[in-house]
Coordinates of C-alpha atoms in Angstrom, one line a residue:
V1 CA 127.6 -110.4 -257.3
R2 CA 125.0 -110.9 -260.1
F3 CA 121.8 -110.1 -258.2
S4 CA 119.2 -108.8 -260.6
G5 CA 116.0 -106.9 -260.0
Q6 CA 112.9 -109.0 -259.9
R7 CA 110.1 -106.8 -258.6
V8 CA 109.6 -103.7 -256.5
W9 CA 106.4 -103.3 -254.5
G10 CA 105.6 -99.7 -253.6
I11 CA 103.3 -99.1 -250.6
G12 CA 101.7 -95.8 -249.4
N13 CA 103.9 -93.1 -247.9
A14 CA 102.6 -93.6 -244.3
D15 CA 102.9 -97.4 -244.6
I16 CA 106.6 -97.8 -243.8
I17 CA 107.6 -101.5 -243.8
S18 CA 108.7 -102.5 -240.3
T19 CA 109.4 -106.2 -240.7
V20 CA 110.1 -108.8 -243.5
E21 CA 110.1 -112.6 -243.2
F22 CA 110.2 -115.6 -245.5
N23 CA 108.5 -118.8 -244.4
H24 CA 110.4 -122.0 -244.0
T25 CA 110.2 -123.0 -247.6
G26 CA 110.6 -119.5 -249.1
E27 CA 107.4 -119.8 -251.1
L28 CA 105.7 -117.1 -249.0
L29 CA 107.1 -113.8 -247.9
A30 CA 105.3 -111.6 -245.3
T31 CA 105.8 -107.9 -244.6
G32 CA 104.4 -105.9 -241.7
D33 CA 104.0 -102.1 -241.8
K34 CA 103.5 -99.1 -239.4
G35 CA 99.8 -99.2 -240.3
G36 CA 99.3 -102.6 -238.6
R37 CA 98.8 -104.4 -241.9
V38 CA 100.4 -107.7 -243.0
V39 CA 101.0 -108.3 -246.7
I40 CA 101.8 -111.9 -247.8
F41 CA 103.5 -112.5 -251.2
Q42 CA 103.5 -115.9 -252.9
R43 CA 106.1 -117.2 -255.3
E44 CA 104.6 -118.1 -258.7
P45 CA 105.3 -121.7 -259.8
E46 CA 108.2 -122.2 -262.2
G47 CA 107.2 -122.3 -265.8
K48 CA 103.7 -120.8 -265.3
T49 CA 104.8 -117.6 -266.9
E50 CA 107.4 -116.5 -269.4
P51 CA 110.9 -117.6 -268.6
F52 CA 112.2 -114.3 -267.4
S53 CA 109.5 -113.9 -264.7
Q54 CA 109.8 -117.4 -263.3
G55 CA 109.5 -117.5 -259.5
E56 CA 108.2 -114.0 -259.2
Y57 CA 106.5 -113.0 -255.9
N58 CA 103.0 -111.6 -256.2
V59 CA 100.5 -110.4 -253.6
Y60 CA 98.8 -113.4 -252.0
S61 CA 96.8 -111.9 -249.2
T62 CA 96.6 -108.6 -247.2
F63 CA 95.0 -108.3 -243.8
Q64 CA 94.8 -105.9 -240.9
S65 CA 96.7 -107.5 -238.0
H66 CA 96.7 -104.8 -235.3
E67 CA 94.6 -101.7 -234.6
P68 CA 95.7 -98.7 -232.6
E69 CA 94.8 -99.0 -228.9
F70 CA 94.9 -96.9 -225.8
D71 CA 96.0 -98.0 -222.3
Y72 CA 93.7 -96.0 -220.0
L73 CA 95.5 -97.0 -216.9
K74 CA 98.9 -95.6 -218.1
S75 CA 97.4 -92.9 -220.5
L76 CA 99.5 -94.4 -223.3
E77 CA 98.7 -94.9 -226.9
I78 CA 99.7 -98.3 -228.3
E79 CA 100.5 -98.0 -231.9
E80 CA 99.5 -100.6 -234.5
K81 CA 103.0 -100.9 -236.0
I82 CA 104.0 -104.6 -236.6
N83 CA 107.3 -105.1 -234.9
K84 CA 107.9 -108.7 -235.9
I85 CA 106.4 -111.6 -237.9
R86 CA 107.4 -115.2 -237.5
W87 CA 106.1 -118.2 -239.5
L88 CA 105.4 -121.5 -237.8
P89 CA 106.7 -124.6 -239.6
Q90 CA 103.9 -125.9 -241.8
Q91 CA 102.1 -128.9 -240.5
N92 CA 99.2 -129.2 -242.9
A93 CA 97.7 -127.3 -245.9
A94 CA 97.3 -124.1 -243.9
H95 CA 100.0 -121.7 -242.9
F96 CA 100.3 -120.1 -239.5
L97 CA 102.2 -116.9 -238.5
L98 CA 102.7 -114.9 -235.4
S99 CA 102.6 -111.1 -235.6
T100 CA 103.2 -108.6 -232.8
N101 CA 103.0 -104.9 -232.1
D102 CA 104.4 -103.3 -228.9
K103 CA 102.1 -105.2 -226.6
T104 CA 100.0 -107.9 -228.2
I105 CA 101.0 -111.1 -230.2
K106 CA 98.5 -112.7 -232.5
L107 CA 98.5 -116.1 -234.2
W108 CA 97.0 -116.1 -237.7
K109 CA 95.8 -119.0 -239.9
V110 CA 96.2 -118.5 -243.7
S111 CA 94.3 -121.1 -245.7
E112 CA 92.9 -121.5 -249.2
R113 CA 89.4 -122.4 -250.4
D114 CA 88.6 -123.4 -254.0
K115 CA 85.4 -125.4 -253.5
R116 CA 82.0 -124.5 -252.0
P117 CA 79.2 -126.8 -250.9
E118 CA 76.0 -126.7 -252.9
G119 CA 72.7 -128.5 -252.8
Y120 CA 71.6 -128.2 -249.2
N121 CA 68.3 -129.7 -248.2
L122 CA 67.2 -127.0 -245.7
K123 CA 68.8 -123.9 -247.3
D124 CA 68.3 -122.3 -250.7
E125 CA 71.2 -121.0 -252.9
E126 CA 71.4 -117.7 -251.0
G127 CA 71.6 -119.4 -247.6
R128 CA 68.0 -118.7 -246.5
I129 CA 66.2 -121.4 -244.5
K130 CA 63.6 -123.2 -246.5
D131 CA 60.1 -124.0 -245.3
I132 CA 60.3 -127.7 -244.3
S133 CA 56.9 -128.4 -245.8
T134 CA 58.3 -127.6 -249.2
V135 CA 61.1 -130.2 -249.0
T136 CA 59.8 -133.3 -250.8
S137 CA 63.0 -135.1 -251.4
L138 CA 66.5 -135.4 -250.0
Q139 CA 69.7 -134.8 -251.9
V140 CA 73.4 -135.2 -251.0
P141 CA 75.2 -131.8 -251.0
V142 CA 78.2 -131.6 -253.3
L143 CA 81.4 -129.6 -253.4
M144 CA 81.6 -127.4 -256.5
P145 CA 84.7 -125.6 -257.8
M146 CA 85.0 -121.9 -257.2
D147 CA 87.5 -119.1 -257.6
L148 CA 90.4 -119.5 -255.2
M149 CA 89.9 -117.6 -252.0
V150 CA 92.6 -117.0 -249.4
E151 CA 91.1 -116.8 -245.9
V152 CA 93.1 -115.3 -243.0
S153 CA 91.6 -115.8 -239.5
P154 CA 92.9 -115.0 -236.0
R155 CA 93.3 -118.1 -234.0
R156 CA 94.9 -116.8 -230.8
V157 CA 95.6 -113.5 -229.1
F158 CA 98.4 -113.4 -226.5
A159 CA 98.0 -110.2 -224.6
N160 CA 98.7 -108.5 -221.3
A161 CA 102.1 -110.1 -220.6
H162 CA 104.5 -107.3 -221.5
T163 CA 104.9 -104.0 -219.6
Y164 CA 107.5 -102.8 -222.1
H165 CA 107.7 -102.8 -225.8
V166 CA 108.0 -106.2 -227.5
N167 CA 111.1 -106.3 -229.7
S168 CA 111.4 -110.0 -230.6
I169 CA 109.4 -113.2 -231.0
S170 CA 110.9 -116.5 -231.9
V171 CA 109.2 -119.9 -232.5
N172 CA 110.8 -122.9 -230.8
S173 CA 112.0 -126.0 -232.7
D174 CA 109.5 -128.1 -230.7
C175 CA 106.7 -126.3 -232.7
E176 CA 104.7 -126.0 -229.5
T177 CA 106.2 -122.9 -227.7
Y178 CA 107.6 -119.5 -228.6
L179 CA 109.3 -116.7 -226.7
S180 CA 108.6 -113.0 -226.7
A181 CA 111.0 -110.4 -225.5
D182 CA 110.7 -106.8 -224.4
D183 CA 113.2 -104.4 -222.9
L184 CA 113.5 -106.1 -219.6
R185 CA 111.8 -109.5 -219.7
I186 CA 111.5 -112.6 -221.9
N187 CA 108.4 -114.8 -221.7
L188 CA 107.8 -118.3 -222.8
W189 CA 104.4 -119.1 -224.3
H190 CA 102.6 -122.3 -225.4
L191 CA 100.9 -121.8 -228.8
G192 CA 97.7 -123.2 -227.4
I193 CA 97.5 -121.2 -224.2
T194 CA 96.7 -117.5 -224.3
D195 CA 95.9 -116.5 -220.7
R196 CA 99.3 -117.2 -219.2
S197 CA 103.0 -117.2 -220.1
F198 CA 106.1 -118.2 -218.2
N199 CA 108.8 -115.6 -217.4
I200 CA 112.2 -117.0 -218.3
V201 CA 114.4 -113.9 -218.1
D202 CA 113.9 -110.8 -215.9
I203 CA 116.6 -108.2 -215.8
K204 CA 114.5 -105.5 -214.2
P205 CA 116.3 -104.1 -211.1
A206 CA 114.5 -103.5 -207.9
N207 CA 115.2 -99.8 -208.3
M208 CA 114.9 -98.6 -211.9
E209 CA 117.6 -96.0 -211.3
D210 CA 120.0 -98.9 -211.2
L211 CA 119.1 -99.9 -214.7
T212 CA 122.2 -100.2 -216.9
E213 CA 121.1 -102.3 -219.9
V214 CA 118.1 -103.5 -221.8
I215 CA 117.3 -106.6 -223.9
T216 CA 117.4 -105.7 -227.6
A217 CA 116.7 -109.1 -229.3
A218 CA 116.2 -112.8 -228.6
E219 CA 116.0 -116.0 -230.6
F220 CA 115.7 -119.7 -230.1
H221 CA 118.3 -122.1 -231.3
P222 CA 117.2 -123.7 -234.7
F223 CA 117.0 -127.2 -233.4
H224 CA 118.0 -127.4 -229.6
C225 CA 114.6 -126.5 -228.0
N226 CA 116.2 -125.8 -224.7
L227 CA 118.7 -123.1 -225.9
F228 CA 118.0 -119.4 -226.6
V229 CA 120.1 -116.3 -226.9
Y230 CA 119.4 -112.7 -226.1
S231 CA 121.4 -109.6 -226.8
S232 CA 121.7 -106.4 -224.8
S233 CA 122.3 -102.7 -225.3
K234 CA 125.8 -103.1 -223.8
G235 CA 126.9 -105.3 -226.7
T236 CA 126.8 -108.6 -224.9
L237 CA 125.1 -111.9 -225.9
R238 CA 123.8 -114.4 -223.3
L239 CA 123.2 -118.0 -224.2
C240 CA 120.7 -119.6 -221.8
D241 CA 119.8 -123.2 -221.2
M242 CA 116.2 -123.8 -219.9
R243 CA 117.3 -127.2 -218.6
E244 CA 119.5 -125.6 -215.9
Q245 CA 116.8 -123.6 -214.1
A246 CA 113.3 -122.2 -214.6
L247 CA 114.3 -118.6 -214.5
C248 CA 117.3 -118.1 -216.8
D249 CA 118.7 -115.0 -215.1
K250 CA 122.1 -116.8 -214.9
H251 CA 123.3 -117.4 -218.4
S252 CA 125.2 -120.5 -219.6
K253 CA 127.5 -118.5 -221.8
L254 CA 128.4 -114.8 -222.1
F255 CA 129.7 -113.6 -225.4
E256 CA 131.5 -110.2 -225.0
E257 CA 134.3 -108.5 -226.8
P258 CA 136.7 -106.6 -224.5
E259 CA 136.6 -102.9 -225.2
D260 CA 139.8 -101.1 -226.4
P261 CA 140.3 -98.3 -223.9
S262 CA 142.2 -96.2 -226.4
A263 CA 139.1 -96.2 -228.8
R264 CA 136.6 -95.2 -226.1
S265 CA 134.5 -92.2 -226.8
F266 CA 131.2 -90.6 -225.8
F267 CA 129.4 -92.8 -228.4
S268 CA 131.1 -96.1 -227.6
E269 CA 128.2 -97.5 -225.6
I270 CA 125.5 -96.4 -228.1
I271 CA 127.3 -97.9 -231.1
S272 CA 128.1 -101.1 -229.3
S273 CA 124.4 -101.9 -228.6
V274 CA 123.4 -105.0 -230.5
S275 CA 120.3 -104.4 -232.7
D276 CA 119.8 -107.9 -234.0
V277 CA 121.0 -111.5 -233.3
K278 CA 120.5 -114.5 -235.6
F279 CA 121.5 -118.1 -235.2
S280 CA 123.1 -119.7 -238.3
H281 CA 121.0 -122.4 -240.0
S282 CA 123.7 -124.9 -238.7
G283 CA 123.2 -123.7 -235.1
R284 CA 126.9 -123.4 -234.7
Y285 CA 127.3 -119.6 -235.1
L286 CA 125.6 -116.3 -234.1
L287 CA 125.4 -113.3 -236.3
T288 CA 125.0 -109.9 -234.6
R289 CA 124.7 -106.4 -235.8
D290 CA 125.6 -103.2 -234.0
Y291 CA 125.7 -99.7 -235.4
L292 CA 128.9 -99.9 -237.4
T293 CA 129.7 -103.6 -237.6
A294 CA 128.4 -107.1 -238.2
K295 CA 130.0 -109.9 -236.2
V296 CA 130.0 -113.7 -236.4
W297 CA 130.4 -115.6 -233.1
D298 CA 131.2 -119.2 -232.6
L299 CA 129.2 -120.8 -229.8
N300 CA 132.4 -122.4 -228.6
M301 CA 134.3 -119.2 -228.2
E302 CA 133.0 -116.5 -225.9
N303 CA 135.9 -114.1 -225.5
K304 CA 135.8 -112.5 -229.0
P305 CA 133.9 -112.7 -232.3
L306 CA 135.2 -115.2 -234.9
E307 CA 134.7 -112.5 -237.6
T308 CA 134.1 -108.8 -237.6
Y309 CA 132.8 -107.0 -240.7
Q310 CA 132.9 -103.2 -241.1
V311 CA 129.5 -102.2 -242.5
H312 CA 130.0 -98.5 -242.9
D313 CA 133.2 -97.5 -241.0
Y314 CA 133.2 -94.2 -243.0
L315 CA 130.5 -93.0 -240.6
R316 CA 132.9 -93.1 -237.6
S317 CA 133.8 -89.4 -238.2
K318 CA 130.1 -88.5 -238.5
L319 CA 128.9 -89.9 -235.2
C320 CA 128.3 -86.5 -233.7
S321 CA 125.8 -85.4 -236.4
L322 CA 124.3 -88.8 -236.5
Y323 CA 123.7 -88.5 -232.7
E324 CA 122.1 -85.1 -233.2
N325 CA 119.6 -86.3 -235.9
D326 CA 118.9 -89.6 -233.9
C327 CA 120.2 -91.8 -236.7
I328 CA 122.7 -93.3 -234.3
F329 CA 119.8 -95.1 -232.6
D330 CA 118.7 -96.9 -235.8
K331 CA 118.3 -100.6 -235.4
F332 CA 119.6 -102.5 -238.4
E333 CA 118.8 -106.2 -238.9
C334 CA 121.1 -108.9 -240.4
A335 CA 120.5 -112.2 -242.3
W336 CA 122.3 -115.4 -243.2
N337 CA 122.1 -117.0 -246.6
G338 CA 120.9 -120.6 -246.8
S339 CA 124.3 -122.2 -246.5
D340 CA 125.6 -119.7 -243.8
S341 CA 128.4 -118.7 -246.2
V342 CA 127.2 -115.1 -246.8
I343 CA 125.8 -112.5 -244.5
M344 CA 123.7 -109.5 -245.4
T345 CA 122.7 -106.3 -243.6
G346 CA 121.5 -102.8 -244.4
A347 CA 123.0 -99.3 -244.4
Y348 CA 122.1 -95.8 -245.4
N349 CA 121.3 -94.2 -248.8
N350 CA 119.3 -97.4 -249.6
F351 CA 122.5 -99.4 -249.6
F352 CA 122.9 -102.9 -248.3
R353 CA 126.0 -104.9 -247.7
M354 CA 127.0 -108.5 -248.3
F355 CA 130.0 -110.3 -246.9
D356 CA 131.3 -113.6 -248.2
R357 CA 132.7 -115.5 -245.2
N358 CA 134.8 -117.8 -247.4
T359 CA 136.5 -115.4 -249.8
K360 CA 136.3 -112.4 -247.4
R361 CA 135.0 -110.3 -250.3
D362 CA 132.3 -107.8 -249.7
V363 CA 130.0 -105.7 -251.8
T364 CA 127.7 -102.7 -251.5
L365 CA 124.5 -102.8 -253.5
E366 CA 121.7 -100.3 -253.8
A367 CA 118.0 -100.9 -253.7
S368 CA 116.5 -98.3 -256.0
R369 CA 113.7 -98.1 -258.6
E370 CA 116.3 -97.9 -261.4
S371 CA 118.1 -101.1 -260.2
S372 CA 114.9 -103.0 -259.7
K373 CA 113.8 -103.0 -263.3
P374 CA 113.3 -106.7 -264.3
R375 CA 116.6 -108.4 -265.2
A376 CA 118.6 -105.3 -264.4
V377 CA 121.9 -106.4 -262.8
L378 CA 122.8 -104.6 -259.6
K379 CA 126.0 -102.7 -259.9
P380 CA 128.4 -102.5 -256.9
R381 CA 128.5 -99.1 -255.2
R382 CA 131.4 -97.6 -253.3
V383 CA 131.4 -94.9 -250.6
C384 CA 134.3 -92.6 -250.5
A385 CA 135.3 -91.7 -246.9
A386 CA 136.0 -88.0 -246.1
G387 CA 139.5 -87.0 -247.1
S388 CA 140.3 -90.1 -249.2
K389 CA 140.8 -90.1 -252.9
R390 CA 137.6 -90.3 -254.9
R391 CA 137.2 -92.5 -258.0
K392 CA 134.7 -92.3 -260.7
D393 CA 131.2 -93.4 -259.6
D394 CA 132.2 -93.2 -255.9
I395 CA 129.7 -91.6 -253.6
S396 CA 130.9 -89.1 -251.1
V397 CA 130.1 -89.8 -247.5
D398 CA 128.8 -86.2 -247.3
S399 CA 126.2 -86.9 -250.0
L400 CA 124.6 -89.9 -248.3
D401 CA 120.9 -89.6 -247.7
F402 CA 120.3 -90.7 -244.0
S403 CA 116.5 -90.7 -244.4
K404 CA 116.9 -93.6 -246.9
K405 CA 117.8 -96.5 -244.7
I406 CA 117.5 -100.3 -245.1
L407 CA 116.7 -101.6 -241.6
H408 CA 114.9 -104.8 -242.6
T409 CA 116.2 -107.6 -244.8
A410 CA 115.4 -111.3 -245.4
W411 CA 117.2 -114.1 -247.3
H412 CA 115.3 -117.0 -248.9
P413 CA 116.1 -120.1 -246.7
A414 CA 117.5 -122.1 -249.7
E415 CA 118.0 -119.9 -252.8
N416 CA 119.8 -116.6 -253.5
I417 CA 116.6 -114.5 -253.3
I418 CA 116.6 -111.5 -251.0
A419 CA 113.9 -109.2 -249.8
I420 CA 114.9 -105.6 -248.9
A421 CA 112.6 -103.2 -247.2
A422 CA 113.6 -99.6 -248.1
T423 CA 111.2 -97.3 -246.2
N424 CA 107.9 -97.9 -247.9
N425 CA 109.1 -100.0 -250.8
L426 CA 109.8 -103.8 -250.9
Y427 CA 112.5 -104.9 -253.3
I428 CA 113.0 -108.5 -254.3
F429 CA 116.3 -109.4 -256.0
Q430 CA 117.3 -112.8 -257.4
D431 CA 120.6 -114.2 -258.4
K432 CA 119.5 -115.9 -261.7
L433 CA 122.9 -116.5 -263.3
N434 CA 125.1 -117.8 -260.4
S435 CA 124.2 -120.1 -257.6
E436 CA 127.2 -118.7 -255.5
M437 CA 128.6 -115.3 -254.8
H438 CA 131.7 -114.5 -256.7

């Protein structure tokens, strides 16, 4: 794979990146962090700069999306960390995005201004109201060029609908509604209505002692506005059709892989929990990520995944220590490339994995400051499992740094450009030499 470093953006130590998302054209890239800030990067136009820096992403706008709050009724602090960002399809010159923390979802408008009105009749140049008696003639105000200014303004605040922590938001293909999911419920919102939402999934038992699973992620189908999928901590996927009934507690399809009784262990349920689910761009497949594997499911085949990819199987012998240091509960995300032929997901030691679905080849790459120098080609890395023969440049599984983890990744919707969040650094890599993985 000839991915080369394009740019690395370092952010403050406390400001760990918590979500990464390209917009629908790939021209904008948004990141959210634990400090409640959203940073938007814009791709520079081709040919504007020297050839080797064509298409670089530079900071476009930064704004504070959420502030820390306190729930006085429950005596709970609500942290400002951005859990998810989702862009709305662009309808006009402005861009709109949704951002959410644990409880509150906000709709933001991002627009540009490069002209300002001048020549008012009743105001002077500094905006002060003139004495009307001094106005002796009328003039037509004109728009004068000014330095480009990016304005970000909150348009809607969707609050007070979630008792538990919001883990997903997904914009519907009808461009009018979106869903938000927490541990036990999924709500359907209209983008223009903030004071009420419609509950479409509720798995909360009458007695919380009977609780056996929670919702981990949810997403709308890319073009069928009535379909959505949600994943659970038991490793199952449920496809729901909103045409069947208002409350989608009864799913249309249940995707579940039967467990091998001989492989059952204390950790089986923990590592089978699905941390992310993504529809393919074609709408035919689902990509899921659990702790050790990434799986591709065909919507027409519920009894087993179409493809299973081992992300870091060498950790199977380390599950006990990973449980003790809580790493086993890390939630890794996954991503499709634009043609649905390659999938990507993160791992430890700042490694991320890519799997080519056609050739069945896979590669491990590293996001580090050395590899992110401009035009530096990423070198494949290999982890040597405990007890196996080690080759030159192999990394021993015992020397992996579990504090360096790539949980959040995003792939440009059309090109081979990827964004990797490694703790508090954002890496952007671009395949400049090849249009396809090889």
